[in-house]
mmCIF file of C-alpha atoms in Angstrom:
data_model
loop_
_atom_site.group_PDB
_atom_site.id
_atom_site.type_symbol
_atom_site.label_atom_id
_atom_site.label_comp_id
_atom_site.label_asym_id
_atom_site.label_seq_id
_atom_site.Cartn_x
_atom_site.Cartn_y
_atom_site.Cartn_z
ATOM 1 C CA MET A 72 -0.149 -0.434 0.702
ATOM 2 C CA ILE A 73 3.185 2.730 1.069
ATOM 3 C CA PHE A 74 4.794 1.834 -2.820
ATOM 4 C CA LEU A 75 1.473 2.399 -4.371
ATOM 5 C CA ALA A 76 0.586 5.337 -2.741
ATOM 6 C CA LEU A 77 3.907 6.741 -3.121
ATOM 7 C CA LEU A 78 3.234 5.383 -7.011
ATOM 8 C CA ILE A 79 0.844 7.607 -7.169
ATOM 9 C CA SER A 80 1.793 10.853 -5.197
ATOM 10 C CA LEU A 81 4.847 10.722 -8.166
ATOM 11 C CA SER A 82 2.186 9.548 -10.604
ATOM 12 C CA LEU A 83 0.599 13.140 -10.330
ATOM 13 C CA ALA A 84 3.164 15.737 -9.084
ATOM 14 C CA LYS A 85 4.577 15.505 -12.327
ATOM 15 C CA GLY A 86 1.255 17.272 -13.458
ATOM 16 C CA GLU A 87 1.868 19.378 -10.687
ATOM 17 C CA TYR A 88 2.842 23.332 -11.142
ATOM 18 C CA CYS A 89 5.613 24.429 -8.351
ATOM 19 C CA HIS A 90 4.689 26.773 -5.545
ATOM 20 C CA ILE A 91 6.452 28.602 -2.845
ATOM 21 C CA LEU A 92 5.092 27.131 0.713
ATOM 22 C CA GLU A 93 6.329 29.991 2.761
ATOM 23 C CA ASN A 94 7.991 32.831 1.849
ATOM 24 C CA PRO A 95 11.941 32.301 1.896
ATOM 25 C CA SER A 96 14.236 33.881 3.634
ATOM 26 C CA ASN A 97 15.620 37.067 2.472
ATOM 27 C CA PRO A 98 19.548 37.469 2.158
ATOM 28 C CA LEU A 99 20.961 39.715 4.669
ATOM 29 C CA LEU A 100 23.185 41.806 2.053
ATOM 30 C CA SER A 101 22.549 41.186 -2.012
ATOM 31 C CA LYS A 102 23.699 42.389 -5.128
ATOM 32 C CA HIS A 103 22.630 41.417 -9.167
ATOM 33 C CA GLY A 104 24.801 39.707 -11.320
ATOM 34 C CA ASP A 105 24.976 37.780 -13.909
ATOM 35 C CA VAL A 106 26.878 35.080 -12.334
ATOM 36 C CA ILE A 107 25.141 34.525 -8.255
ATOM 37 C CA ILE A 108 27.533 33.539 -5.875
ATOM 38 C CA GLY A 109 25.984 33.038 -1.933
ATOM 39 C CA ALA A 110 27.646 32.359 1.145
ATOM 40 C CA ILE A 111 26.780 31.480 5.279
ATOM 41 C CA PHE A 112 28.246 33.605 7.325
ATOM 42 C CA THR A 113 27.663 33.316 11.448
ATOM 43 C CA ILE A 114 27.148 37.536 12.021
ATOM 44 C CA HIS A 115 25.458 37.139 14.932
ATOM 45 C CA ARG A 116 26.885 34.259 17.299
ATOM 46 C CA GLY A 117 23.647 33.674 18.649
ATOM 47 C CA THR A 118 19.418 33.953 19.054
ATOM 48 C CA GLU A 119 17.551 34.775 21.727
ATOM 49 C CA MET A 120 14.976 32.159 23.137
ATOM 50 C CA GLN A 121 11.371 31.998 22.581
ATOM 51 C CA SER A 122 8.852 30.025 24.494
ATOM 52 C CA LEU A 123 7.501 27.824 21.939
ATOM 53 C CA THR A 124 3.716 27.578 22.899
ATOM 54 C CA TYR A 125 2.584 24.396 20.323
ATOM 55 C CA THR A 126 -0.340 26.326 19.638
ATOM 56 C CA GLU A 127 0.921 28.585 17.161
ATOM 57 C CA LYS A 128 3.695 29.065 14.133
ATOM 58 C CA PRO A 129 7.002 29.965 15.960
ATOM 59 C CA GLN A 130 7.642 34.111 15.511
ATOM 60 C CA PRO A 131 11.043 34.548 13.425
ATOM 61 C CA LEU A 132 14.089 33.976 15.406
ATOM 62 C CA ILE A 133 15.946 37.476 16.893
ATOM 63 C CA CYS A 134 20.548 37.283 16.829
ATOM 64 C CA ASN A 135 21.983 38.361 19.076
ATOM 65 C CA SER A 136 25.582 39.424 19.808
ATOM 66 C CA PHE A 137 27.414 40.747 17.080
ATOM 67 C CA ASP A 138 30.530 38.842 15.636
ATOM 68 C CA LEU A 139 33.087 41.572 14.301
ATOM 69 C CA ARG A 140 35.312 38.532 12.657
ATOM 70 C CA GLU A 141 32.325 37.484 10.476
ATOM 71 C CA LEU A 142 31.836 40.624 9.466
ATOM 72 C CA ARG A 143 35.514 40.920 8.895
ATOM 73 C CA HIS A 144 35.082 37.466 6.238
ATOM 74 C CA THR A 145 31.446 39.254 4.681
ATOM 75 C CA GLN A 146 33.309 42.908 3.466
ATOM 76 C CA ALA A 147 36.162 40.576 2.030
ATOM 77 C CA MET A 148 33.803 38.805 0.331
ATOM 78 C CA ILE A 149 31.898 41.999 -1.275
ATOM 79 C CA PHE A 150 35.088 43.780 -1.583
ATOM 80 C CA ALA A 151 36.429 41.183 -3.813
ATOM 81 C CA ILE A 152 33.407 40.753 -5.896
ATOM 82 C CA GLU A 153 33.863 44.317 -6.331
ATOM 83 C CA GLU A 154 37.548 44.004 -7.814
ATOM 84 C CA ILE A 155 36.224 41.671 -10.149
ATOM 85 C CA ASN A 156 33.801 43.712 -11.569
ATOM 86 C CA ARG A 157 35.784 46.237 -11.771
ATOM 87 C CA SER A 158 38.400 44.280 -13.369
ATOM 88 C CA ASN A 159 38.014 44.541 -17.550
ATOM 89 C CA SER A 160 40.509 40.932 -18.244
ATOM 90 C CA LEU A 161 39.135 38.578 -14.973
ATOM 91 C CA LEU A 162 35.536 38.062 -16.123
ATOM 92 C CA PRO A 163 34.644 41.010 -19.492
ATOM 93 C CA ASN A 164 31.234 41.151 -19.718
ATOM 94 C CA ILE A 165 30.140 39.434 -17.129
ATOM 95 C CA THR A 166 28.741 40.579 -13.223
ATOM 96 C CA VAL A 167 29.102 38.798 -10.721
ATOM 97 C CA GLY A 168 26.391 39.202 -8.490
ATOM 98 C CA TYR A 169 26.135 37.539 -4.337
ATOM 99 C CA ARG A 170 23.266 36.909 -1.878
ATOM 100 C CA ILE A 171 24.407 36.888 1.248
ATOM 101 C CA TYR A 172 23.128 34.964 4.291
ATOM 102 C CA ASP A 173 23.758 35.353 8.426
ATOM 103 C CA SER A 174 22.997 32.136 10.498
ATOM 104 C CA CYS A 175 23.271 33.676 13.603
ATOM 105 C CA ARG A 176 24.938 30.288 14.551
ATOM 106 C CA SER A 177 21.627 28.577 13.965
ATOM 107 C CA GLY A 178 21.112 25.337 12.794
ATOM 108 C CA LEU A 179 17.462 25.608 11.670
ATOM 109 C CA LEU A 180 18.480 29.489 9.756
ATOM 110 C CA SER A 181 21.078 28.396 8.576
ATOM 111 C CA MET A 182 19.661 24.723 6.580
ATOM 112 C CA LYS A 183 17.189 27.840 5.675
ATOM 113 C CA ALA A 184 19.933 30.217 3.861
ATOM 114 C CA ALA A 185 20.679 26.661 2.172
ATOM 115 C CA MET A 186 17.646 26.391 0.494
ATOM 116 C CA ALA A 187 17.016 29.981 0.128
ATOM 117 C CA LEU A 188 20.157 29.726 -2.651
ATOM 118 C CA MET A 189 19.503 26.673 -4.191
ATOM 119 C CA ASN A 190 16.038 27.325 -4.699
ATOM 120 C CA GLY A 191 15.534 30.537 -4.949
ATOM 121 C CA GLN A 192 12.638 33.570 -3.797
ATOM 122 C CA ASP A 193 10.942 33.006 -7.518
ATOM 123 C CA MET A 194 9.170 30.373 -8.969
ATOM 124 C CA THR A 195 10.166 29.616 -12.599
ATOM 125 C CA ALA A 196 8.632 30.718 -15.749
ATOM 126 C CA ASP A 197 6.834 27.542 -16.820
ATOM 127 C CA GLY A 198 6.231 26.416 -13.147
ATOM 128 C CA ALA A 199 8.038 23.486 -13.855
ATOM 129 C CA CYS A 200 10.210 21.925 -10.636
ATOM 130 C CA SER A 201 13.226 21.648 -12.426
ATOM 131 C CA GLY A 202 15.499 23.761 -13.298
ATOM 132 C CA GLN A 203 19.323 26.037 -12.203
ATOM 133 C CA ALA A 204 20.613 26.880 -8.855
ATOM 134 C CA VAL A 205 19.893 30.291 -8.040
ATOM 135 C CA VAL A 206 23.544 30.235 -6.901
ATOM 136 C CA GLN A 207 26.859 28.780 -8.736
ATOM 137 C CA ALA A 208 28.627 28.162 -5.895
ATOM 138 C CA ILE A 209 28.061 28.629 -1.831
ATOM 139 C CA ILE A 210 31.060 30.163 0.500
ATOM 140 C CA GLY A 211 30.615 29.368 4.777
ATOM 141 C CA GLU A 212 30.221 27.929 6.596
ATOM 142 C CA SER A 213 33.147 28.902 9.214
ATOM 143 C CA GLU A 214 32.511 26.148 11.332
ATOM 144 C CA SER A 215 32.905 22.352 10.421
ATOM 145 C CA THR A 216 29.369 20.970 11.722
ATOM 146 C CA PRO A 217 27.359 23.748 9.844
ATOM 147 C CA THR A 218 29.402 23.230 7.051
ATOM 148 C CA ILE A 219 29.187 19.141 6.647
ATOM 149 C CA ALA A 220 25.453 19.622 6.960
ATOM 150 C CA LEU A 221 25.719 22.896 4.353
ATOM 151 C CA THR A 222 27.511 20.183 2.267
ATOM 152 C CA LYS A 223 25.464 17.398 2.464
ATOM 153 C CA THR A 224 22.324 19.209 1.411
ATOM 154 C CA THR A 225 24.243 20.631 -1.321
ATOM 155 C CA GLY A 226 25.632 17.869 -2.868
ATOM 156 C CA PRO A 227 23.492 16.123 -4.482
ATOM 157 C CA PHE A 228 22.533 18.796 -6.323
ATOM 158 C CA GLN A 229 25.878 19.161 -7.062
ATOM 159 C CA ILE A 230 26.752 22.910 -5.954
ATOM 160 C CA PRO A 231 30.188 23.676 -5.008
ATOM 161 C CA VAL A 232 30.738 24.454 -1.282
ATOM 162 C CA VAL A 233 34.190 26.787 -0.539
ATOM 163 C CA SER A 234 34.696 27.626 3.399
ATOM 164 C CA HIS A 235 37.082 30.034 4.471
ATOM 165 C CA SER A 236 37.463 28.216 7.767
ATOM 166 C CA SER A 237 36.192 24.925 8.192
ATOM 167 C CA THR A 238 39.135 22.746 9.267
ATOM 168 C CA CYS A 239 37.705 19.072 10.033
ATOM 169 C CA GLU A 240 39.464 16.014 8.235
ATOM 170 C CA CYS A 241 36.813 14.182 7.880
ATOM 171 C CA LEU A 242 35.491 17.033 4.803
ATOM 172 C CA SER A 243 38.515 15.744 3.248
ATOM 173 C CA ASN A 244 36.975 12.744 2.631
ATOM 174 C CA ILE A 245 36.053 13.714 -1.498
ATOM 175 C CA LYS A 246 33.486 10.056 -1.329
ATOM 176 C CA GLU A 247 31.262 11.811 0.996
ATOM 177 C CA TYR A 248 32.099 15.051 -0.385
ATOM 178 C CA PRO A 249 32.684 15.808 -3.893
ATOM 179 C CA SER A 250 31.337 18.934 -3.768
ATOM 180 C CA PHE A 251 33.415 20.928 -1.068
ATOM 181 C CA PHE A 252 36.369 22.737 -0.865
ATOM 182 C CA ARG A 253 38.602 25.079 1.531
ATOM 183 C CA THR A 254 41.322 27.572 1.210
ATOM 184 C CA ILE A 255 42.357 26.444 4.818
ATOM 185 C CA ARG A 256 44.166 23.593 5.802
ATOM 186 C CA SER A 257 42.698 20.986 7.146
ATOM 187 C CA ASP A 258 42.829 20.004 11.305
ATOM 188 C CA TYR A 259 45.239 16.621 10.628
ATOM 189 C CA TYR A 260 48.700 19.324 9.662
ATOM 190 C CA TYR A 261 47.355 21.178 12.974
ATOM 191 C CA SER A 262 47.148 18.347 15.105
ATOM 192 C CA ILE A 263 49.784 16.352 13.804
ATOM 193 C CA ALA A 264 51.992 20.068 14.477
ATOM 194 C CA LEU A 265 51.045 20.095 17.806
ATOM 195 C CA VAL A 266 52.049 16.051 18.905
ATOM 196 C CA TYR A 267 55.915 17.539 17.414
ATOM 197 C CA LEU A 268 54.952 21.115 19.882
ATOM 198 C CA VAL A 269 54.829 18.121 22.911
ATOM 199 C CA LYS A 270 57.604 16.337 21.964
ATOM 200 C CA HIS A 271 59.820 19.147 21.473
ATOM 201 C CA PHE A 272 59.070 20.246 24.604
ATOM 202 C CA GLY A 273 59.951 17.158 26.221
ATOM 203 C CA TRP A 274 56.151 17.093 27.495
ATOM 204 C CA THR A 275 55.418 12.634 27.704
ATOM 205 C CA TRP A 276 52.917 12.954 30.357
ATOM 206 C CA VAL A 277 49.798 15.383 29.412
ATOM 207 C CA GLY A 278 45.847 16.299 29.396
ATOM 208 C CA ALA A 279 43.567 16.825 26.829
ATOM 209 C CA VAL A 280 40.425 19.346 26.254
ATOM 210 C CA ASN A 281 38.420 19.719 23.306
ATOM 211 C CA SER A 282 35.066 21.169 22.543
ATOM 212 C CA ASP A 283 32.478 18.249 21.536
ATOM 213 C CA ASN A 284 31.856 18.682 17.720
ATOM 214 C CA ASP A 285 33.338 17.752 14.701
ATOM 215 C CA TYR A 286 36.570 19.861 14.738
ATOM 216 C CA GLY A 287 37.169 19.555 18.812
ATOM 217 C CA ASN A 288 36.142 15.281 18.091
ATOM 218 C CA SER A 289 38.563 15.249 14.838
ATOM 219 C CA GLY A 290 40.915 16.828 15.650
ATOM 220 C CA ILE A 291 41.897 15.408 19.323
ATOM 221 C CA ALA A 292 41.416 11.782 18.140
ATOM 222 C CA ILE A 293 43.811 12.549 15.332
ATOM 223 C CA PHE A 294 46.105 13.505 18.002
ATOM 224 C CA MET A 295 46.031 10.677 20.166
ATOM 225 C CA LYS A 296 47.056 8.552 17.440
ATOM 226 C CA ALA A 297 49.993 10.612 16.417
ATOM 227 C CA ALA A 298 50.802 11.075 20.435
ATOM 228 C CA LYS A 299 50.939 7.341 20.865
ATOM 229 C CA GLU A 300 53.404 6.532 17.740
ATOM 230 C CA GLU A 301 55.645 9.582 19.652
ATOM 231 C CA GLY A 302 55.547 7.699 23.107
ATOM 232 C CA ILE A 303 53.494 10.783 24.130
ATOM 233 C CA CYS A 304 50.856 9.603 27.661
ATOM 234 C CA VAL A 305 47.764 10.818 27.295
ATOM 235 C CA GLU A 306 46.311 11.340 31.248
ATOM 236 C CA TYR A 307 43.108 12.157 30.471
ATOM 237 C CA SER A 308 40.650 13.611 27.340
ATOM 238 C CA GLU A 309 37.962 14.835 28.000
ATOM 239 C CA LYS A 310 34.970 17.003 25.744
ATOM 240 C CA PHE A 311 32.792 19.512 27.170
ATOM 241 C CA ASP A 312 29.830 22.117 25.594
ATOM 242 C CA GLN A 313 29.939 25.228 26.710
ATOM 243 C CA SER A 314 26.174 24.999 27.075
ATOM 244 C CA VAL A 315 26.742 22.928 30.083
ATOM 245 C CA PRO A 316 28.028 24.116 33.201
ATOM 246 C CA SER A 317 28.080 21.267 34.787
ATOM 247 C CA LYS A 318 30.490 19.517 32.519
ATOM 248 C CA MET A 319 32.550 22.313 32.627
ATOM 249 C CA LYS A 320 32.843 22.473 35.912
ATOM 250 C CA LYS A 321 33.742 18.698 35.881
ATOM 251 C CA ILE A 322 36.358 18.818 33.537
ATOM 252 C CA ALA A 323 37.767 21.580 35.976
ATOM 253 C CA ASP A 324 38.029 18.784 38.613
ATOM 254 C CA ILE A 325 39.468 16.505 36.168
ATOM 255 C CA ILE A 326 41.988 19.299 35.677
ATOM 256 C CA LYS A 327 42.749 19.980 38.982
ATOM 257 C CA LYS A 328 42.945 16.058 40.179
ATOM 258 C CA GLY A 329 45.176 15.360 37.304
ATOM 259 C CA THR A 330 48.941 14.839 37.469
ATOM 260 C CA ALA A 331 49.047 16.327 34.345
ATOM 261 C CA LYS A 332 51.357 19.782 34.116
ATOM 262 C CA GLN A 333 49.983 20.664 30.653
ATOM 263 C CA VAL A 334 46.941 20.497 29.258
ATOM 264 C CA LEU A 335 46.159 20.978 25.757
ATOM 265 C CA LEU A 336 42.454 22.374 24.345
ATOM 266 C CA TYR A 337 41.064 21.648 21.126
ATOM 267 C CA TRP A 338 38.484 24.427 21.534
ATOM 268 C CA VAL A 339 37.211 26.473 17.984
ATOM 269 C CA ASP A 340 35.859 29.605 20.254
ATOM 270 C CA LEU A 341 39.531 29.939 21.515
ATOM 271 C CA LEU A 342 40.992 30.518 17.816
ATOM 272 C CA ASP A 343 37.380 33.591 17.760
ATOM 273 C CA LEU A 344 38.593 35.119 20.999
ATOM 274 C CA MET A 345 42.551 35.272 19.588
ATOM 275 C CA TRP A 346 41.126 36.453 16.269
ATOM 276 C CA GLU A 347 38.981 39.040 18.569
ATOM 277 C CA ASN A 348 42.099 40.314 20.758
#
């Protein structure tokens, strides 16, 4: 019965015209062009909590906590596009436009932005349910976990995703992420460099703490394997989530009780702090 229902729905879909079910999200910044480049940045660090009654449609999320580093990334992209358009030799007779979205470090907003970049805001001229994506490529995101979700979403449609700071080694798997590219080295080299740094200072008994996400888990796994091969012992390896204060306190107690005098932090927000300062 399920198979029959599926066949009927598919046959009906062939005769249907596409229509927009909901108003797509508007980009934060946009410019028209012959070729459109999409982008998703975390210009705000988070969203305000909402009270969900489940009796009415939730209100749009409100973003808060401005991120200056992400704003600089946005400005750099716009500057590069403007320079290309001003050049008479790079892309003559072709203008490059952009559609930039702010994910506010929200998985929901990030996915809505990805769908808006793929589908656009207008129906096709003949109402058909097929056609070329609105953008030719998407720049983003800044962290590995949302980039993995973005790449898995756009991958089947062969839309290139180019990240400027997603460093998870897992994204180097071209079979899983054939349309993913990045302009930064993967965490494999960073983790190996950490091992050689620890070895250089003669530290043979260390602790390890990492953020509980794709960036931290992948990076610390590479470090642990390489450290073992170099004769470096890891007393403990703990992961944490900043949104769980009790877990942070537990890790602090483990560090205090431990005998390791050196502790390695594999923490994405630590890099953010360094950039901000």
